[in-house]
Tab-separated table of C-alpha atoms in Angstrom:
chain	number	residue	atom	x	y	z
A	1	UNK	CA	-52.815	-9.588	42.847
A	2	UNK	CA	-50.014	-10.181	40.309
A	3	UNK	CA	-48.444	-13.660	40.490
A	4	UNK	CA	-44.839	-13.907	41.438
A	5	UNK	CA	-42.573	-14.557	38.447
A	6	UNK	CA	-41.846	-18.251	37.831
A	7	UNK	CA	-38.388	-19.210	39.051
A	8	UNK	CA	-36.535	-20.859	36.172
A	9	UNK	CA	-33.313	-22.821	36.065
A	10	UNK	CA	-31.670	-23.115	32.571
A	11	UNK	CA	-29.531	-26.218	31.881
A	12	UNK	CA	-27.533	-26.596	28.647
A	13	UNK	CA	-23.950	-27.604	27.981
A	14	UNK	CA	-23.599	-25.364	24.962
A	15	UNK	CA	-22.924	-21.727	26.134
A	16	UNK	CA	-24.529	-19.977	23.070
A	17	UNK	CA	-27.716	-21.974	23.573
A	18	UNK	CA	-27.629	-21.417	27.236
A	19	UNK	CA	-27.321	-17.658	26.789
A	20	UNK	CA	-30.126	-17.516	24.313
A	21	UNK	CA	-32.513	-19.404	26.650
A	22	UNK	CA	-31.629	-17.172	29.485
A	23	UNK	CA	-32.408	-14.103	27.358
A	24	UNK	CA	-35.727	-15.562	26.194
A	25	UNK	CA	-36.896	-16.452	29.678
A	26	UNK	CA	-36.010	-12.951	30.849
A	27	UNK	CA	-38.162	-11.557	28.048
A	28	UNK	CA	-41.186	-13.370	29.468
A	29	UNK	CA	-42.924	-10.974	31.896
A	30	UNK	CA	-44.027	-13.759	34.246
A	31	UNK	CA	-40.647	-15.636	34.568
A	32	UNK	CA	-37.112	-14.932	35.632
A	33	UNK	CA	-33.857	-16.954	35.523
A	34	UNK	CA	-32.642	-17.839	38.976
A	35	UNK	CA	-29.780	-20.190	37.968
A	36	UNK	CA	-27.761	-21.761	35.268
A	37	UNK	CA	-25.934	-25.071	34.803
A	38	UNK	CA	-24.108	-26.943	32.057
A	39	UNK	CA	-24.408	-30.527	33.291
A	40	UNK	CA	-26.677	-32.804	35.232
A	41	UNK	CA	-24.909	-32.763	38.544
A	42	UNK	CA	-24.716	-28.951	38.584
A	43	UNK	CA	-28.401	-28.875	37.692
A	44	UNK	CA	-29.408	-30.812	40.772
A	45	UNK	CA	-27.210	-28.455	43.033
A	46	UNK	CA	-28.608	-25.361	41.487
A	47	UNK	CA	-32.145	-26.575	41.620
A	48	UNK	CA	-31.642	-26.995	45.414
A	49	UNK	CA	-29.843	-23.727	45.824
A	50	UNK	CA	-32.255	-21.569	43.914
A	51	UNK	CA	-35.485	-23.318	44.795
A	52	UNK	CA	-36.279	-23.242	41.016
A	53	UNK	CA	-39.943	-24.036	40.067
A	54	UNK	CA	-39.285	-25.303	36.634
A	55	UNK	CA	-36.144	-26.388	34.651
A	56	UNK	CA	-35.394	-25.793	30.939
A	57	UNK	CA	-33.304	-28.964	30.284
A	58	UNK	CA	-31.151	-30.001	27.394
A	59	UNK	CA	-31.243	-33.747	26.695
A	60	UNK	CA	-27.761	-34.500	25.175
A	61	UNK	CA	-25.240	-33.421	27.763
A	62	UNK	CA	-21.933	-34.929	29.038
A	63	UNK	CA	-22.309	-37.171	32.083
A	64	UNK	CA	-25.891	-37.555	33.074
A	65	UNK	CA	-28.177	-36.821	30.159
A	66	UNK	CA	-31.433	-34.870	30.557
A	67	UNK	CA	-33.745	-37.838	30.152
A	68	UNK	CA	-31.868	-39.898	32.893
A	69	UNK	CA	-31.885	-36.872	35.205
A	70	UNK	CA	-35.604	-36.281	34.731
A	71	UNK	CA	-36.370	-39.950	35.615
A	72	UNK	CA	-34.795	-39.557	39.048
A	73	UNK	CA	-37.712	-39.035	41.501
A	74	UNK	CA	-37.304	-35.691	43.262
A	75	UNK	CA	-34.087	-34.754	41.553
A	76	UNK	CA	-35.595	-31.789	39.785
A	77	UNK	CA	-38.807	-29.697	39.699
A	78	UNK	CA	-41.036	-29.898	36.583
A	79	UNK	CA	-39.030	-30.019	33.307
A	80	UNK	CA	-39.356	-28.442	29.998
A	81	UNK	CA	-36.955	-30.134	27.483
A	82	UNK	CA	-35.204	-27.851	24.988
A	83	UNK	CA	-33.358	-29.840	22.388
A	84	UNK	CA	-32.224	-29.897	18.785
A	85	UNK	CA	-33.465	-33.491	18.372
A	86	UNK	CA	-37.159	-34.533	17.858
A	87	UNK	CA	-36.479	-38.219	18.297
A	88	UNK	CA	-36.711	-38.022	22.166
A	89	UNK	CA	-40.249	-36.613	22.297
A	90	UNK	CA	-42.044	-39.857	23.243
A	91	UNK	CA	-39.476	-40.629	26.037
A	92	UNK	CA	-39.739	-37.031	27.264
A	93	UNK	CA	-43.482	-37.287	27.975
A	94	UNK	CA	-42.945	-40.756	29.483
A	95	UNK	CA	-40.968	-38.925	32.200
A	96	UNK	CA	-43.867	-36.540	32.666
A	97	UNK	CA	-42.179	-33.519	31.007
A	98	UNK	CA	-44.230	-30.313	30.904
A	99	UNK	CA	-43.331	-29.687	27.295
A	100	UNK	CA	-40.833	-30.474	24.525
A	101	UNK	CA	-39.323	-27.534	22.629
A	102	UNK	CA	-37.122	-27.803	19.558
A	103	UNK	CA	-34.185	-25.502	19.122
A	104	UNK	CA	-34.015	-22.785	18.055
A	105	UNK	CA	-36.719	-22.093	20.697
A	106	UNK	CA	-39.236	-19.353	19.814
A	107	UNK	CA	-40.299	-16.866	22.415
A	108	UNK	CA	-43.976	-17.458	21.984
A	109	UNK	CA	-43.584	-21.249	22.276
A	110	UNK	CA	-41.411	-20.851	25.443
A	111	UNK	CA	-43.920	-18.465	26.943
A	112	UNK	CA	-46.678	-21.099	26.357
A	113	UNK	CA	-44.654	-23.858	27.870
A	114	UNK	CA	-43.841	-21.769	30.983
A	115	UNK	CA	-47.506	-21.030	31.424
A	116	UNK	CA	-48.211	-24.682	31.255
A	117	UNK	CA	-45.654	-25.295	33.981
A	118	UNK	CA	-47.258	-22.640	36.210
A	119	UNK	CA	-50.605	-24.366	35.783
A	120	UNK	CA	-49.122	-27.734	36.781
A	121	UNK	CA	-47.553	-26.164	39.870
A	122	UNK	CA	-50.887	-24.773	40.782
A	123	UNK	CA	-52.454	-28.157	40.631
A	124	UNK	CA	-49.650	-29.989	42.440
A	125	UNK	CA	-50.885	-32.406	45.130
A	126	UNK	CA	-49.330	-32.827	48.556
A	127	UNK	CA	-46.834	-35.476	47.288
A	128	UNK	CA	-45.439	-33.160	44.629
A	129	UNK	CA	-45.369	-30.259	47.031
A	130	UNK	CA	-43.280	-32.266	49.428
A	131	UNK	CA	-40.846	-33.076	46.643
A	132	UNK	CA	-40.456	-29.490	45.795
A	133	UNK	CA	-39.903	-28.583	49.467
A	134	UNK	CA	-37.168	-31.183	49.569
A	135	UNK	CA	-35.169	-29.030	47.173
A	136	UNK	CA	-34.871	-26.103	49.628
A	137	UNK	CA	-31.424	-24.834	50.350
A	138	UNK	CA	-29.453	-26.447	53.120
A	139	UNK	CA	-30.482	-25.055	56.622
A	140	UNK	CA	-28.006	-22.766	58.258
A	141	UNK	CA	-26.061	-25.546	59.972
A	142	UNK	CA	-25.825	-27.893	56.986
A	143	UNK	CA	-23.725	-27.966	53.872
A	144	UNK	CA	-24.835	-29.219	50.497
A	145	UNK	CA	-22.596	-31.420	48.276
A	146	UNK	CA	-23.257	-33.254	44.999
A	147	UNK	CA	-21.572	-36.442	43.918
A	148	UNK	CA	-22.493	-38.424	40.766
A	149	UNK	CA	-25.817	-36.603	40.553
A	150	UNK	CA	-26.823	-37.312	44.144
A	151	UNK	CA	-27.228	-34.438	46.607
A	152	UNK	CA	-25.911	-34.953	50.175
A	153	UNK	CA	-26.167	-32.797	53.290
A	154	UNK	CA	-23.404	-32.591	55.954
A	155	UNK	CA	-23.615	-31.084	59.438
A	156	UNK	CA	-21.326	-28.117	59.554
A	157	UNK	CA	-20.600	-28.744	63.254
A	158	UNK	CA	-18.689	-31.870	62.152
A	159	UNK	CA	-16.602	-30.094	59.561
A	160	UNK	CA	-13.288	-28.569	60.774
A	161	UNK	CA	-12.318	-26.664	57.619
A	162	UNK	CA	-13.433	-25.431	54.284
A	163	UNK	CA	-10.826	-24.312	51.584
A	164	UNK	CA	-11.175	-22.831	48.160
A	165	UNK	CA	-9.955	-24.671	45.087
A	166	UNK	CA	-10.630	-23.126	41.612
A	167	UNK	CA	-14.412	-22.517	41.463
A	168	UNK	CA	-15.272	-24.997	44.215
A	169	UNK	CA	-15.084	-25.109	47.997
A	170	UNK	CA	-13.705	-28.393	49.471
A	171	UNK	CA	-14.037	-29.974	52.872
A	172	UNK	CA	-13.537	-33.361	54.615
A	173	UNK	CA	-16.629	-35.230	55.754
A	174	UNK	CA	-17.686	-38.819	55.787
A	175	UNK	CA	-14.114	-40.041	55.523
A	176	UNK	CA	-13.641	-38.340	52.132
A	177	UNK	CA	-13.028	-35.054	50.415
A	178	UNK	CA	-16.263	-33.404	49.439
A	179	UNK	CA	-17.000	-30.353	47.321
A	180	UNK	CA	-19.682	-27.707	47.340
A	181	UNK	CA	-20.328	-24.836	44.872
A	182	UNK	CA	-21.091	-22.503	47.871
A	183	UNK	CA	-18.385	-19.924	48.170
A	184	UNK	CA	-16.266	-19.377	51.270
A	185	UNK	CA	-17.738	-15.945	51.635
A	186	UNK	CA	-21.259	-17.331	51.530
A	187	UNK	CA	-20.364	-20.088	54.070
A	188	UNK	CA	-18.699	-17.563	56.347
A	189	UNK	CA	-21.883	-15.382	56.305
A	190	UNK	CA	-24.327	-18.249	56.706
A	191	UNK	CA	-22.545	-20.259	59.321
A	192	UNK	CA	-21.799	-17.192	61.532
A	193	UNK	CA	-19.168	-16.807	64.255
A	194	UNK	CA	-18.696	-20.530	64.721
A	195	UNK	CA	-16.350	-20.311	61.635
A	196	UNK	CA	-13.483	-17.921	61.208
A	197	UNK	CA	-11.769	-16.832	58.051
A	198	UNK	CA	-7.984	-17.362	58.628
A	199	UNK	CA	-6.826	-16.905	55.061
A	200	UNK	CA	-8.253	-15.729	51.710
A	201	UNK	CA	-8.804	-19.378	50.802
A	202	UNK	CA	-9.393	-20.932	54.293
A	203	UNK	CA	-12.307	-21.017	56.666
A	204	UNK	CA	-12.013	-22.976	59.925
A	205	UNK	CA	-14.358	-23.937	62.725
A	206	UNK	CA	-13.226	-22.068	65.743
A	207	UNK	CA	-13.828	-24.921	68.253
A	208	UNK	CA	-11.672	-27.283	66.145
A	209	UNK	CA	-8.533	-25.040	66.571
A	210	UNK	CA	-6.287	-26.779	69.082
A	211	UNK	CA	-3.189	-24.676	68.611
A	212	UNK	CA	-1.309	-22.020	66.649
A	213	UNK	CA	2.255	-22.556	65.562
A	214	UNK	CA	4.871	-20.234	64.014
A	215	UNK	CA	6.704	-21.721	61.141
A	216	UNK	CA	9.131	-20.359	58.505
A	217	UNK	CA	6.321	-19.938	56.014
A	218	UNK	CA	4.134	-18.101	58.550
A	219	UNK	CA	1.620	-19.022	61.206
A	220	UNK	CA	-0.298	-22.268	61.103
A	221	UNK	CA	-3.547	-23.251	62.823
A	222	UNK	CA	-3.594	-26.877	64.141
A	223	UNK	CA	-6.985	-28.526	63.936
A	224	UNK	CA	-8.421	-31.328	66.091
A	225	UNK	CA	-8.501	-33.789	63.168
A	226	UNK	CA	-4.765	-33.267	62.470
A	227	UNK	CA	-5.184	-30.794	59.560
A	228	UNK	CA	-2.849	-27.893	59.446
A	229	UNK	CA	-4.006	-24.536	58.019
A	230	UNK	CA	-2.047	-21.644	56.893
A	231	UNK	CA	-3.092	-18.362	58.623
A	232	UNK	CA	-2.409	-15.099	56.921
A	233	UNK	CA	-0.563	-12.531	59.024
A	234	UNK	CA	-3.404	-10.104	58.660
A	235	UNK	CA	-5.882	-12.653	59.988
A	236	UNK	CA	-3.722	-13.894	62.877
A	237	UNK	CA	-4.828	-11.134	65.355
A	238	UNK	CA	-8.510	-11.779	64.675
A	239	UNK	CA	-8.042	-15.521	65.171
A	240	UNK	CA	-6.269	-15.039	68.491
A	241	UNK	CA	-8.965	-12.590	69.608
A	242	UNK	CA	-11.706	-15.197	68.729
A	243	UNK	CA	-9.789	-17.773	70.757
A	244	UNK	CA	-9.518	-15.476	73.698
A	245	UNK	CA	-5.685	-15.168	73.471
């Protein structure tokens, strides 16, 4: 039976290098790219979202550098460092890296490193397997957020509202504003009828809606935590129907 392709996450803050690594991985018949990131915090989020089995990781990046990230127990699956600097090789293997590739990375060298990663995964003990399973995506009722390189999970039942801002989705939880890279559309589909889309950029928990008010700017949904959410006119009928009005 043919083995499943190795799921690879590529992390590099330089777009040309990122694109080249993605292309090289996809040229390897036994591997496929499942995610990309350009900094350490995004790498942790993407590793969880995609359930990547191995990470191609640059060392010199803004914020959390690759070596620091690799030292964090359970933060990432096995790592193959891809860097333009040979000075970090000893430190790389001190954090148990699978391999250390110098840029420009050659296809045959990358293929050998990926095969080494597959072999390591095959020999993983129970402890390592548990660490990999901890990177699974959030269950249906939980929302994943990343702050300063740490991944946090929040119970969706305690969140009243999600709203879109640029490429992120924001929500209030734990007494502070949180962000997730999961889109409103993805949340709407995953969380089901408990949440209703009331605007192109707004998703609210139905049970948190305590009132609807007409204002000069248009209808507004009043939430149990005091938040006020604009409701588009085309979404108003659907919201009322969901509320039994």
